[in-house]
């Protein structure tokens, strides 16, 4: 293939030079042409985002590292951690590239593109449920041999769970995530409703429905499900626990089929519950950006970042555990780090992963993002998690966290669930929509049969 | 009779004014909102003030606060520069390669000339959207993903441009070339020395058509320039639009900035563009 | 613009210019006796030298990918497993007929095209007729109608997404002023495609208006004068002078916008991500998603082949109809 580009370049050069020797026109054309080419290659070599931490070039091992970020504080925390790592390790140097996530698909687009292009970094951030997809494809590699049991046991269980595929550990994360039922204290007081302060007191589906209805008024919704995030991972992350809590599932335990799981009566009942919430008018499919923070919704099933924005908005807020039907479960899983098969230095790469997810790092990142830390000890060190409202989040992460399914067909599966959830929200016939989606996922699963 | 005419004129101007409003209100709103702070945008939207620029007393951070903030949040300059490199690259190489091909097809007699012309014209029917996946795989195999080369090279040769050039050169008087030949200049010399300088209109037309098409390109830069540092302005805007916190004023500022280069092109060179397209349209 | 000029005459034939009266339809250039062989050879070399760069580039970056798309469409090419491609016959094509998403995307695209094409054509023509007379501020009106064209489709799509916002959007606020309740422009499956259509017409009509204006100016004045003498009404003049005079241009616009409409992608991608409930997912968008987000290059290629065939069919049908029209 290189030959081809050489040939092309050759043809162009010949074309430039072949004109009349004394010809000013041809020459100027030629010059502008070749200088254009020079700038091209120059910029490509040095091209890099500003937020990168550049290498000095003396070290033996160079690691390319892709980080995912959602805010500036987060980026700064990462950069400080990486600078410290570079200082600490004389023989390793990390070049980090921070990729901004727009909440839609920016980060996964970058990874997808790099995958096809084969220019993955040594270490990259991967969203939890995608670990198996990448592991199955041989994009990332198991790290068991570089990590001992004791280190492993320091992480909260759900982090190890999401990082494991076929009994091998592939990823380690610095932060967990969860979905809390946020509430507006003033509105709850006004309606005379008692919040749940611990897992034991968690609301049932019926309580959620009833209380949401109670607090819905002419110009205010009872509940916000952040449908404005779009039809994507959020709906699976936030919505799948409804199915699990009802004894349903998205996919069989061995990961070979969704027929009888995604379309099981339990899963469909959960989606019909969602449909009812919308039909009752307690929640809208197009909430404003800051609906909860501005007091236009009394309750909200939102991620840890809502605590930050509610606080910023000066709202009098609190948080409750995720509501349940039969079993108490809650969303879990977040960005984690994995070592790609592109790397020549897996050992150094794992060293970096450990550094980025040790207690100190998890605390730093938790402070910057509001996300719960991934190290058990960090929960003890960080005092806020031992008192309300954050203690609820800690309980939830440690006790009821449920990882999303581990299957190489996850990209299709999550879209199938998200589409079904959205259809339920818009009042469509849940069963027929789910049936269609089952077909789609089954086709994808076939690809991974032996 | 006269009165009827008068009424007609009134109706005409009223409807023209109404139409003007329909076509302009989004633009005015975009421009005006880019100068306001977030709070004012939403407050003004509840009345026709949505279309009035903010009074000096209403602007706290200065008229261009949104612009400054947008530039600080994302590297709009870099995106615009990428777009300029991308479009300029295609224009410079495209003009050379396509004009030469058009010239060959208009002037020289060689085996299979008619066949090649047919092939080139037939490729016009291939929708680029249908080949972007294999093209991406190819560009990846060449190692050109996230490079300007990968953005530019696949679109240098352009059947439509070749066709335009050929039509133009067919009408070009031959005598000048004959004279130069007698002077002992090579064909290549003749082309670059005599033909090119005398064909400015067609070069301008093709350059503008290429600029507008590729400045607005979306799909190809989206897949090939996935790296943040390689994004073109169109792709950068799409990300900016979704990047929390979403500030309407800043988005409007970014949209305005992205429109400026096109505005300049149209303001000064519009006639070449319309000429180019109507030319081919009316000929058939 | 392609059909006529692709007729097989050797357009490079020099004789064609020296003696235009001479028929030069044969494939083999006639009367080459006088030319010396080496001269002909040299001319061929020069010709190919000029043509080669374009041919090579078109071959590598257009024809080869076209062939590759065709090849992939018979395989199970999956992006994550690029080294494990196997031939699976017509499986991808047969799945197209079972793929509910493809069907939906197909009909969405047809719906979009069938509405946008005539509406945009009519709006463009209407605007051109309105301002094709002596008017005060004529240039101002023309510029106003043309101004959306100056913005890119991406810019326009983003702008209208904010304008269509169900809560704080400009359009709903304006509707509120005249007592109309907020509309779910992009969030309701019934309205989303129509909202995209309105925006697309708004953005594109000004451009076709310019082309129509150029066409109107090419209609000779004496035709109108003759009609006046015959005592024709304005409507009759429009019907018998203006319309026939614009026919060629209208046909050209018709073809270009119907093909462009069938390639719908940017608007739904930016404004609705194909939703709600897939109601704005277009064919090209479905192909993109299948190939890039779901990594199924084989199936995406099969759909791309079908898409190409559809576009080809439209082009050919239109050509045939036009040719018949012209008799």
PDB file of N, CA and C in Angstrom, chain B residues 9 12-13 19-20 22-24 26-27 29 45-46 105-111 116-117 121 123 125-126 129-130 132-134 138 163 166 170 187 216 218 222 234 248 262 270 277-278 284, chain C residues 1-2 4-5 11-12 14 17 35 43-44 46 48 60 62 65-66 130 134-136 141 147 150-152 154 162-163 168 173 177 202 207 210-211 263 269 288 292 300 304 308 312 326:
ATOM      1  N   UNK B   9     -50.018  45.517  -5.664  1.00  0.00           N
ATOM      2  CA  UNK B   9     -48.653  45.822  -5.228  1.00  0.00           C
ATOM      3  C   UNK B   9     -48.519  45.725  -3.720  1.00  0.00           C
ATOM      4  N   UNK B  12     -48.348  42.180  -2.852  1.00  0.00           N
ATOM      5  CA  UNK B  12     -47.038  41.658  -3.231  1.00  0.00           C
ATOM      6  C   UNK B  12     -45.987  42.003  -2.189  1.00  0.00           C
ATOM      7  N   UNK B  13     -45.949  43.298  -1.803  1.00  0.00           N
ATOM      8  CA  UNK B  13     -44.901  43.693  -0.862  1.00  0.00           C
ATOM      9  C   UNK B  13     -45.128  43.111   0.523  1.00  0.00           C
ATOM     10  N   UNK B  19     -42.337  36.712   3.672  1.00  0.00           N
ATOM     11  CA  UNK B  19     -41.387  35.677   3.256  1.00  0.00           C
ATOM     12  C   UNK B  19     -39.977  36.001   3.753  1.00  0.00           C
ATOM     13  N   UNK B  20     -39.644  37.288   3.633  1.00  0.00           N
ATOM     14  CA  UNK B  20     -38.324  37.695   4.106  1.00  0.00           C
ATOM     15  C   UNK B  20     -38.171  37.345   5.577  1.00  0.00           C
ATOM     16  N   UNK B  22     -39.702  34.953   7.196  1.00  0.00           N
ATOM     17  CA  UNK B  22     -39.575  33.498   7.339  1.00  0.00           C
ATOM     18  C   UNK B  22     -38.152  33.047   7.025  1.00  0.00           C
ATOM     19  N   UNK B  23     -37.557  33.656   5.992  1.00  0.00           N
ATOM     20  CA  UNK B  23     -36.224  33.209   5.612  1.00  0.00           C
ATOM     21  C   UNK B  23     -35.129  33.777   6.504  1.00  0.00           C
ATOM     22  N   UNK B  24     -35.417  34.900   7.128  1.00  0.00           N
ATOM     23  CA  UNK B  24     -34.335  35.533   7.894  1.00  0.00           C
ATOM     24  C   UNK B  24     -34.405  35.338   9.408  1.00  0.00           C
ATOM     25  N   UNK B  26     -34.463  32.893  11.564  1.00  0.00           N
ATOM     26  CA  UNK B  26     -33.504  32.040  12.282  1.00  0.00           C
ATOM     27  C   UNK B  26     -32.108  32.657  12.322  1.00  0.00           C
ATOM     28  N   UNK B  27     -31.739  33.289  11.197  1.00  0.00           N
ATOM     29  CA  UNK B  27     -30.411  33.901  11.127  1.00  0.00           C
ATOM     30  C   UNK B  27     -30.280  35.065  12.080  1.00  0.00           C
ATOM     31  N   UNK B  29     -32.037  35.602  14.715  1.00  0.00           N
ATOM     32  CA  UNK B  29     -32.058  35.100  16.096  1.00  0.00           C
ATOM     33  C   UNK B  29     -30.684  34.552  16.491  1.00  0.00           C
ATOM     34  N   UNK B  45     -36.874  35.626  24.528  1.00  0.00           N
ATOM     35  CA  UNK B  45     -37.593  34.758  23.601  1.00  0.00           C
ATOM     36  C   UNK B  45     -39.101  34.849  23.793  1.00  0.00           C
ATOM     37  N   UNK B  46     -39.505  35.347  24.922  1.00  0.00           N
ATOM     38  CA  UNK B  46     -40.945  35.423  25.183  1.00  0.00           C
ATOM     39  C   UNK B  46     -41.593  36.634  24.517  1.00  0.00           C
ATOM     40  N   UNK B 105      -9.084  15.362 -22.441  1.00  0.00           N
ATOM     41  CA  UNK B 105     -10.291  14.860 -23.075  1.00  0.00           C
ATOM     42  C   UNK B 105     -10.836  15.831 -24.112  1.00  0.00           C
ATOM     43  N   UNK B 106     -10.457  17.100 -24.005  1.00  0.00           N
ATOM     44  CA  UNK B 106     -10.948  18.077 -24.963  1.00  0.00           C
ATOM     45  C   UNK B 106     -10.024  18.211 -26.168  1.00  0.00           C
ATOM     46  N   UNK B 107      -8.714  17.923 -25.986  1.00  0.00           N
ATOM     47  CA  UNK B 107      -7.763  18.300 -27.027  1.00  0.00           C
ATOM     48  C   UNK B 107      -7.059  17.133 -27.717  1.00  0.00           C
ATOM     49  N   UNK B 108      -6.746  16.098 -26.957  1.00  0.00           N
ATOM     50  CA  UNK B 108      -5.865  15.090 -27.546  1.00  0.00           C
ATOM     51  C   UNK B 108      -6.644  13.924 -28.121  1.00  0.00           C
ATOM     52  N   UNK B 109      -6.025  13.329 -29.127  1.00  0.00           N
ATOM     53  CA  UNK B 109      -6.600  12.126 -29.700  1.00  0.00           C
ATOM     54  C   UNK B 109      -5.733  10.963 -29.249  1.00  0.00           C
ATOM     55  N   UNK B 110      -6.313  10.044 -28.547  1.00  0.00           N
ATOM     56  CA  UNK B 110      -5.556   8.860 -28.120  1.00  0.00           C
ATOM     57  C   UNK B 110      -6.520   7.700 -27.944  1.00  0.00           C
ATOM     58  N   UNK B 111      -5.975   6.508 -27.958  1.00  0.00           N
ATOM     59  CA  UNK B 111      -6.845   5.335 -27.879  1.00  0.00           C
ATOM     60  C   UNK B 111      -7.682   5.354 -26.602  1.00  0.00           C
ATOM     61  N   UNK B 116     -12.824   6.460 -21.785  1.00  0.00           N
ATOM     62  CA  UNK B 116     -12.514   7.063 -20.473  1.00  0.00           C
ATOM     63  C   UNK B 116     -13.488   8.177 -20.130  1.00  0.00           C
ATOM     64  N   UNK B 117     -13.848   8.956 -21.146  1.00  0.00           N
ATOM     65  CA  UNK B 117     -14.818  10.017 -20.884  1.00  0.00           C
ATOM     66  C   UNK B 117     -16.119   9.404 -20.368  1.00  0.00           C
ATOM     67  N   UNK B 121     -17.791  10.060 -16.702  1.00  0.00           N
ATOM     68  CA  UNK B 121     -19.136  10.592 -16.542  1.00  0.00           C
ATOM     69  C   UNK B 121     -20.018   9.597 -15.779  1.00  0.00           C
ATOM     70  N   UNK B 123     -19.115   7.688 -13.412  1.00  0.00           N
ATOM     71  CA  UNK B 123     -18.834   7.709 -11.974  1.00  0.00           C
ATOM     72  C   UNK B 123     -19.627   8.792 -11.251  1.00  0.00           C
ATOM     73  N   UNK B 125     -22.602   9.076 -11.223  1.00  0.00           N
ATOM     74  CA  UNK B 125     -23.838   8.494 -10.688  1.00  0.00           C
ATOM     75  C   UNK B 125     -23.590   7.779  -9.363  1.00  0.00           C
ATOM     76  N   UNK B 126     -22.343   7.369  -9.103  1.00  0.00           N
ATOM     77  CA  UNK B 126     -22.081   6.644  -7.858  1.00  0.00           C
ATOM     78  C   UNK B 126     -22.269   7.583  -6.668  1.00  0.00           C
ATOM     79  N   UNK B 129     -21.903   8.337  -0.721  1.00  0.00           N
ATOM     80  CA  UNK B 129     -22.350   7.737   0.535  1.00  0.00           C
ATOM     81  C   UNK B 129     -22.270   6.217   0.493  1.00  0.00           C
ATOM     82  N   UNK B 130     -22.334   5.648  -0.705  1.00  0.00           N
ATOM     83  CA  UNK B 130     -22.386   4.193  -0.770  1.00  0.00           C
ATOM     84  C   UNK B 130     -20.999   3.567  -0.737  1.00  0.00           C
ATOM     85  N   UNK B 132     -18.370   4.941   1.280  1.00  0.00           N
ATOM     86  CA  UNK B 132     -17.494   5.485   2.318  1.00  0.00           C
ATOM     87  C   UNK B 132     -16.929   4.409   3.232  1.00  0.00           C
ATOM     88  N   UNK B 133     -17.637   3.293   3.388  1.00  0.00           N
ATOM     89  CA  UNK B 133     -17.098   2.233   4.250  1.00  0.00           C
ATOM     90  C   UNK B 133     -15.855   1.582   3.654  1.00  0.00           C
ATOM     91  N   UNK B 134     -15.958   1.040   2.410  1.00  0.00           N
ATOM     92  CA  UNK B 134     -14.739   0.480   1.810  1.00  0.00           C
ATOM     93  C   UNK B 134     -13.651   1.536   1.615  1.00  0.00           C
ATOM     94  N   UNK B 138      -9.878   1.300   2.958  1.00  0.00           N
ATOM     95  CA  UNK B 138      -8.716   1.545   2.102  1.00  0.00           C
ATOM     96  C   UNK B 138      -7.797   2.601   2.717  1.00  0.00           C
ATOM     97  N   UNK B 163     -15.494  17.279 -16.065  1.00  0.00           N
ATOM     98  CA  UNK B 163     -16.512  17.565 -17.064  1.00  0.00           C
ATOM     99  C   UNK B 163     -16.610  19.074 -17.350  1.00  0.00           C
ATOM    100  N   UNK B 166     -13.559  20.192 -19.279  1.00  0.00           N
ATOM    101  CA  UNK B 166     -13.585  19.732 -20.655  1.00  0.00           C
ATOM    102  C   UNK B 166     -14.506  20.620 -21.487  1.00  0.00           C
ATOM    103  N   UNK B 170     -13.179  22.806 -24.693  1.00  0.00           N
ATOM    104  CA  UNK B 170     -13.705  22.519 -26.034  1.00  0.00           C
ATOM    105  C   UNK B 170     -13.918  23.826 -26.794  1.00  0.00           C
ATOM    106  N   UNK B 187       3.858  20.406 -24.701  1.00  0.00           N
ATOM    107  CA  UNK B 187       2.438  20.423 -24.408  1.00  0.00           C
ATOM    108  C   UNK B 187       2.178  20.886 -22.978  1.00  0.00           C
ATOM    109  N   UNK B 216     -18.545  22.163   3.554  1.00  0.00           N
ATOM    110  CA  UNK B 216     -19.751  21.644   4.204  1.00  0.00           C
ATOM    111  C   UNK B 216     -19.712  20.138   4.448  1.00  0.00           C
ATOM    112  N   UNK B 218     -19.472  16.483   5.741  1.00  0.00           N
ATOM    113  CA  UNK B 218     -19.739  16.004   7.086  1.00  0.00           C
ATOM    114  C   UNK B 218     -19.318  14.547   7.272  1.00  0.00           C
ATOM    115  N   UNK B 222     -16.071  13.098   9.420  1.00  0.00           N
ATOM    116  CA  UNK B 222     -16.560  12.466  10.652  1.00  0.00           C
ATOM    117  C   UNK B 222     -15.884  11.118  10.867  1.00  0.00           C
ATOM    118  N   UNK B 234     -17.178  21.599  10.849  1.00  0.00           N
ATOM    119  CA  UNK B 234     -18.529  21.007  10.892  1.00  0.00           C
ATOM    120  C   UNK B 234     -18.609  19.931  11.977  1.00  0.00           C
ATOM    121  N   UNK B 248     -26.512  28.205  25.182  1.00  0.00           N
ATOM    122  CA  UNK B 248     -27.088  28.576  23.890  1.00  0.00           C
ATOM    123  C   UNK B 248     -26.321  29.714  23.240  1.00  0.00           C
ATOM    124  N   UNK B 262     -18.001  31.014   4.539  1.00  0.00           N
ATOM    125  CA  UNK B 262     -18.951  30.813   3.446  1.00  0.00           C
ATOM    126  C   UNK B 262     -19.568  32.145   3.024  1.00  0.00           C
ATOM    127  N   UNK B 270     -20.180  34.856  -5.572  1.00  0.00           N
ATOM    128  CA  UNK B 270     -21.406  34.102  -5.776  1.00  0.00           C
ATOM    129  C   UNK B 270     -21.679  33.803  -7.241  1.00  0.00           C
ATOM    130  N   UNK B 277     -23.073  26.065 -11.893  1.00  0.00           N
ATOM    131  CA  UNK B 277     -24.114  25.057 -11.803  1.00  0.00           C
ATOM    132  C   UNK B 277     -25.180  25.226 -12.863  1.00  0.00           C
ATOM    133  N   UNK B 278     -25.546  26.480 -13.139  1.00  0.00           N
ATOM    134  CA  UNK B 278     -26.575  26.669 -14.162  1.00  0.00           C
ATOM    135  C   UNK B 278     -26.018  26.341 -15.536  1.00  0.00           C
ATOM    136  N   UNK B 284     -27.891  20.979 -20.817  1.00  0.00           N
ATOM    137  CA  UNK B 284     -28.631  19.771 -21.165  1.00  0.00           C
ATOM    138  C   UNK B 284     -30.127  19.997 -21.102  1.00  0.00           C
TER     139      UNK B 284
ATOM    140  N   UNK C   1     -27.000  15.879 -17.612  1.00  0.00           N
ATOM    141  CA  UNK C   1     -25.709  16.445 -17.968  1.00  0.00           C
ATOM    142  C   UNK C   1     -24.729  15.371 -18.348  1.00  0.00           C
ATOM    143  N   UNK C   2     -25.091  14.109 -18.013  1.00  0.00           N
ATOM    144  CA  UNK C   2     -24.132  13.049 -18.326  1.00  0.00           C
ATOM    145  C   UNK C   2     -24.498  12.352 -19.628  1.00  0.00           C
ATOM    146  N   UNK C   4     -26.118  12.888 -22.498  1.00  0.00           N
ATOM    147  CA  UNK C   4     -25.895  13.369 -23.844  1.00  0.00           C
ATOM    148  C   UNK C   4     -24.437  13.354 -24.238  1.00  0.00           C
ATOM    149  N   UNK C   5     -23.633  13.854 -23.355  1.00  0.00           N
ATOM    150  CA  UNK C   5     -22.243  14.029 -23.739  1.00  0.00           C
ATOM    151  C   UNK C   5     -21.486  12.707 -23.707  1.00  0.00           C
ATOM    152  N   UNK C  11     -14.493  12.666 -28.797  1.00  0.00           N
ATOM    153  CA  UNK C  11     -14.523  14.112 -28.662  1.00  0.00           C
ATOM    154  C   UNK C  11     -13.142  14.709 -28.746  1.00  0.00           C
ATOM    155  N   UNK C  12     -12.160  13.867 -28.739  1.00  0.00           N
ATOM    156  CA  UNK C  12     -10.798  14.353 -28.792  1.00  0.00           C
ATOM    157  C   UNK C  12     -10.333  14.488 -30.222  1.00  0.00           C
ATOM    158  N   UNK C  14      -9.381  15.791 -33.517  1.00  0.00           N
ATOM    159  CA  UNK C  14      -9.043  17.137 -33.956  1.00  0.00           C
ATOM    160  C   UNK C  14      -9.917  17.607 -35.083  1.00  0.00           C
ATOM    161  N   UNK C  17     -12.869  19.891 -34.718  1.00  0.00           N
ATOM    162  CA  UNK C  17     -12.787  21.352 -34.561  1.00  0.00           C
ATOM    163  C   UNK C  17     -12.479  22.045 -35.867  1.00  0.00           C
ATOM    164  N   UNK C  35      -1.187  11.934 -40.829  1.00  0.00           N
ATOM    165  CA  UNK C  35      -0.434  12.057 -39.586  1.00  0.00           C
ATOM    166  C   UNK C  35       0.610  10.950 -39.523  1.00  0.00           C
ATOM    167  N   UNK C  43       1.186  11.960 -29.301  1.00  0.00           N
ATOM    168  CA  UNK C  43      -0.022  12.598 -28.819  1.00  0.00           C
ATOM    169  C   UNK C  43      -0.726  11.690 -27.799  1.00  0.00           C
ATOM    170  N   UNK C  44      -0.728  10.407 -28.080  1.00  0.00           N
ATOM    171  CA  UNK C  44      -1.352   9.468 -27.147  1.00  0.00           C
ATOM    172  C   UNK C  44      -0.631   9.519 -25.805  1.00  0.00           C
ATOM    173  N   UNK C  46       1.145  11.997 -24.569  1.00  0.00           N
ATOM    174  CA  UNK C  46       0.821  13.256 -23.881  1.00  0.00           C
ATOM    175  C   UNK C  46      -0.587  13.201 -23.306  1.00  0.00           C
ATOM    176  N   UNK C  48      -2.397  10.666 -22.357  1.00  0.00           N
ATOM    177  CA  UNK C  48      -2.462   9.843 -21.161  1.00  0.00           C
ATOM    178  C   UNK C  48      -1.719  10.472 -19.991  1.00  0.00           C
ATOM    179  N   UNK C  60      -8.609   4.391  -7.934  1.00  0.00           N
ATOM    180  CA  UNK C  60      -8.260   3.914  -6.597  1.00  0.00           C
ATOM    181  C   UNK C  60      -9.311   4.316  -5.567  1.00  0.00           C
ATOM    182  N   UNK C  62     -12.513   5.601  -6.089  1.00  0.00           N
ATOM    183  CA  UNK C  62     -13.941   5.556  -6.388  1.00  0.00           C
ATOM    184  C   UNK C  62     -14.332   4.177  -6.921  1.00  0.00           C
ATOM    185  N   UNK C  65     -13.208   1.200  -4.357  1.00  0.00           N
ATOM    186  CA  UNK C  65     -14.143   1.053  -3.224  1.00  0.00           C
ATOM    187  C   UNK C  65     -15.515   0.541  -3.655  1.00  0.00           C
ATOM    188  N   UNK C  66     -15.946   0.958  -4.838  1.00  0.00           N
ATOM    189  CA  UNK C  66     -17.222   0.463  -5.357  1.00  0.00           C
ATOM    190  C   UNK C  66     -17.165  -1.057  -5.478  1.00  0.00           C
ATOM    191  N   UNK C 130     -41.851  35.596  -7.979  1.00  0.00           N
ATOM    192  CA  UNK C 130     -42.211  36.773  -7.191  1.00  0.00           C
ATOM    193  C   UNK C 130     -41.227  37.917  -7.387  1.00  0.00           C
ATOM    194  N   UNK C 134     -39.738  44.184 -11.825  1.00  0.00           N
ATOM    195  CA  UNK C 134     -39.184  45.422 -11.282  1.00  0.00           C
ATOM    196  C   UNK C 134     -39.741  45.640  -9.890  1.00  0.00           C
ATOM    197  N   UNK C 135     -38.870  45.658  -8.922  1.00  0.00           N
ATOM    198  CA  UNK C 135     -39.319  45.790  -7.538  1.00  0.00           C
ATOM    199  C   UNK C 135     -38.373  46.724  -6.837  1.00  0.00           C
ATOM    200  N   UNK C 136     -38.913  47.396  -5.844  1.00  0.00           N
ATOM    201  CA  UNK C 136     -38.002  48.091  -4.943  1.00  0.00           C
ATOM    202  C   UNK C 136     -37.367  47.034  -4.056  1.00  0.00           C
ATOM    203  N   UNK C 141     -34.520  41.382  -1.246  1.00  0.00           N
ATOM    204  CA  UNK C 141     -35.354  40.187  -1.136  1.00  0.00           C
ATOM    205  C   UNK C 141     -34.608  38.953  -1.616  1.00  0.00           C
ATOM    206  N   UNK C 147     -30.096  33.639   1.667  1.00  0.00           N
ATOM    207  CA  UNK C 147     -29.161  33.602   2.793  1.00  0.00           C
ATOM    208  C   UNK C 147     -29.058  32.256   3.524  1.00  0.00           C
ATOM    209  N   UNK C 150     -26.167  30.004   2.482  1.00  0.00           N
ATOM    210  CA  UNK C 150     -24.802  30.316   2.881  1.00  0.00           C
ATOM    211  C   UNK C 150     -24.372  29.514   4.117  1.00  0.00           C
ATOM    212  N   UNK C 151     -25.361  29.090   4.901  1.00  0.00           N
ATOM    213  CA  UNK C 151     -25.009  28.320   6.095  1.00  0.00           C
ATOM    214  C   UNK C 151     -24.899  26.850   5.708  1.00  0.00           C
ATOM    215  N   UNK C 152     -23.998  26.147   6.369  1.00  0.00           N
ATOM    216  CA  UNK C 152     -23.866  24.730   6.050  1.00  0.00           C
ATOM    217  C   UNK C 152     -25.038  23.970   6.654  1.00  0.00           C
ATOM    218  N   UNK C 154     -24.912  21.501   8.530  1.00  0.00           N
ATOM    219  CA  UNK C 154     -24.650  21.227   9.938  1.00  0.00           C
ATOM    220  C   UNK C 154     -25.067  22.426  10.786  1.00  0.00           C
ATOM    221  N   UNK C 162     -32.144  23.875  18.167  1.00  0.00           N
ATOM    222  CA  UNK C 162     -32.419  24.767  19.284  1.00  0.00           C
ATOM    223  C   UNK C 162     -33.763  25.479  19.093  1.00  0.00           C
ATOM    224  N   UNK C 163     -34.063  25.824  17.847  1.00  0.00           N
ATOM    225  CA  UNK C 163     -35.338  26.499  17.601  1.00  0.00           C
ATOM    226  C   UNK C 163     -36.526  25.582  17.843  1.00  0.00           C
ATOM    227  N   UNK C 168     -37.811  25.349  25.583  1.00  0.00           N
ATOM    228  CA  UNK C 168     -37.328  26.719  25.488  1.00  0.00           C
ATOM    229  C   UNK C 168     -37.121  27.188  24.064  1.00  0.00           C
ATOM    230  N   UNK C 173     -41.862  29.290  21.572  1.00  0.00           N
ATOM    231  CA  UNK C 173     -42.091  30.559  22.261  1.00  0.00           C
ATOM    232  C   UNK C 173     -42.912  31.500  21.390  1.00  0.00           C
ATOM    233  N   UNK C 177     -46.841  33.061  21.811  1.00  0.00           N
ATOM    234  CA  UNK C 177     -47.296  34.449  21.721  1.00  0.00           C
ATOM    235  C   UNK C 177     -48.658  34.542  21.056  1.00  0.00           C
ATOM    236  N   UNK C 202     -36.559  25.129   3.727  1.00  0.00           N
ATOM    237  CA  UNK C 202     -36.122  26.483   4.083  1.00  0.00           C
ATOM    238  C   UNK C 202     -34.668  26.697   3.689  1.00  0.00           C
ATOM    239  N   UNK C 207     -31.382  28.436  -3.135  1.00  0.00           N
ATOM    240  CA  UNK C 207     -30.396  28.091  -4.144  1.00  0.00           C
ATOM    241  C   UNK C 207     -31.063  27.799  -5.490  1.00  0.00           C
ATOM    242  N   UNK C 210     -32.254  30.828  -7.307  1.00  0.00           N
ATOM    243  CA  UNK C 210     -31.251  31.520  -8.114  1.00  0.00           C
ATOM    244  C   UNK C 210     -31.171  30.907  -9.504  1.00  0.00           C
ATOM    245  N   UNK C 211     -31.183  29.584  -9.558  1.00  0.00           N
ATOM    246  CA  UNK C 211     -31.080  28.932 -10.863  1.00  0.00           C
ATOM    247  C   UNK C 211     -32.317  29.255 -11.708  1.00  0.00           C
ATOM    248  N   UNK C 263     -30.204  10.986  -0.336  1.00  0.00           N
ATOM    249  CA  UNK C 263     -28.985  10.795   0.458  1.00  0.00           C
ATOM    250  C   UNK C 263     -29.112  11.408   1.849  1.00  0.00           C
ATOM    251  N   UNK C 269     -29.097  12.944  11.688  1.00  0.00           N
ATOM    252  CA  UNK C 269     -27.959  12.592  12.533  1.00  0.00           C
ATOM    253  C   UNK C 269     -27.762  13.648  13.612  1.00  0.00           C
ATOM    254  N   UNK C 288     -24.641   3.877   7.780  1.00  0.00           N
ATOM    255  CA  UNK C 288     -23.545   4.398   8.600  1.00  0.00           C
ATOM    256  C   UNK C 288     -23.517   3.717   9.970  1.00  0.00           C
ATOM    257  N   UNK C 292     -20.447   1.558  11.202  1.00  0.00           N
ATOM    258  CA  UNK C 292     -19.518   2.141  12.161  1.00  0.00           C
ATOM    259  C   UNK C 292     -19.873   1.866  13.609  1.00  0.00           C
ATOM    260  N   UNK C 300     -23.655  -3.737   6.088  1.00  0.00           N
ATOM    261  CA  UNK C 300     -23.736  -2.334   5.667  1.00  0.00           C
ATOM    262  C   UNK C 300     -23.425  -2.214   4.174  1.00  0.00           C
ATOM    263  N   UNK C 304     -25.536  -0.770   1.142  1.00  0.00           N
ATOM    264  CA  UNK C 304     -24.988   0.282   0.279  1.00  0.00           C
ATOM    265  C   UNK C 304     -25.174  -0.088  -1.189  1.00  0.00           C
ATOM    266  N   UNK C 308     -27.247   2.050  -3.825  1.00  0.00           N
ATOM    267  CA  UNK C 308     -26.732   2.504  -5.121  1.00  0.00           C
ATOM    268  C   UNK C 308     -27.692   2.128  -6.241  1.00  0.00           C
ATOM    269  N   UNK C 312     -29.527   4.621  -8.759  1.00  0.00           N
ATOM    270  CA  UNK C 312     -29.372   4.408 -10.197  1.00  0.00           C
ATOM    271  C   UNK C 312     -30.720   4.309 -10.881  1.00  0.00           C
ATOM    272  N   UNK C 326     -39.321  14.912 -24.174  1.00  0.00           N
ATOM    273  CA  UNK C 326     -38.751  15.722 -25.248  1.00  0.00           C
ATOM    274  C   UNK C 326     -39.068  15.119 -26.607  1.00  0.00           C
TER     275      UNK C 326
END
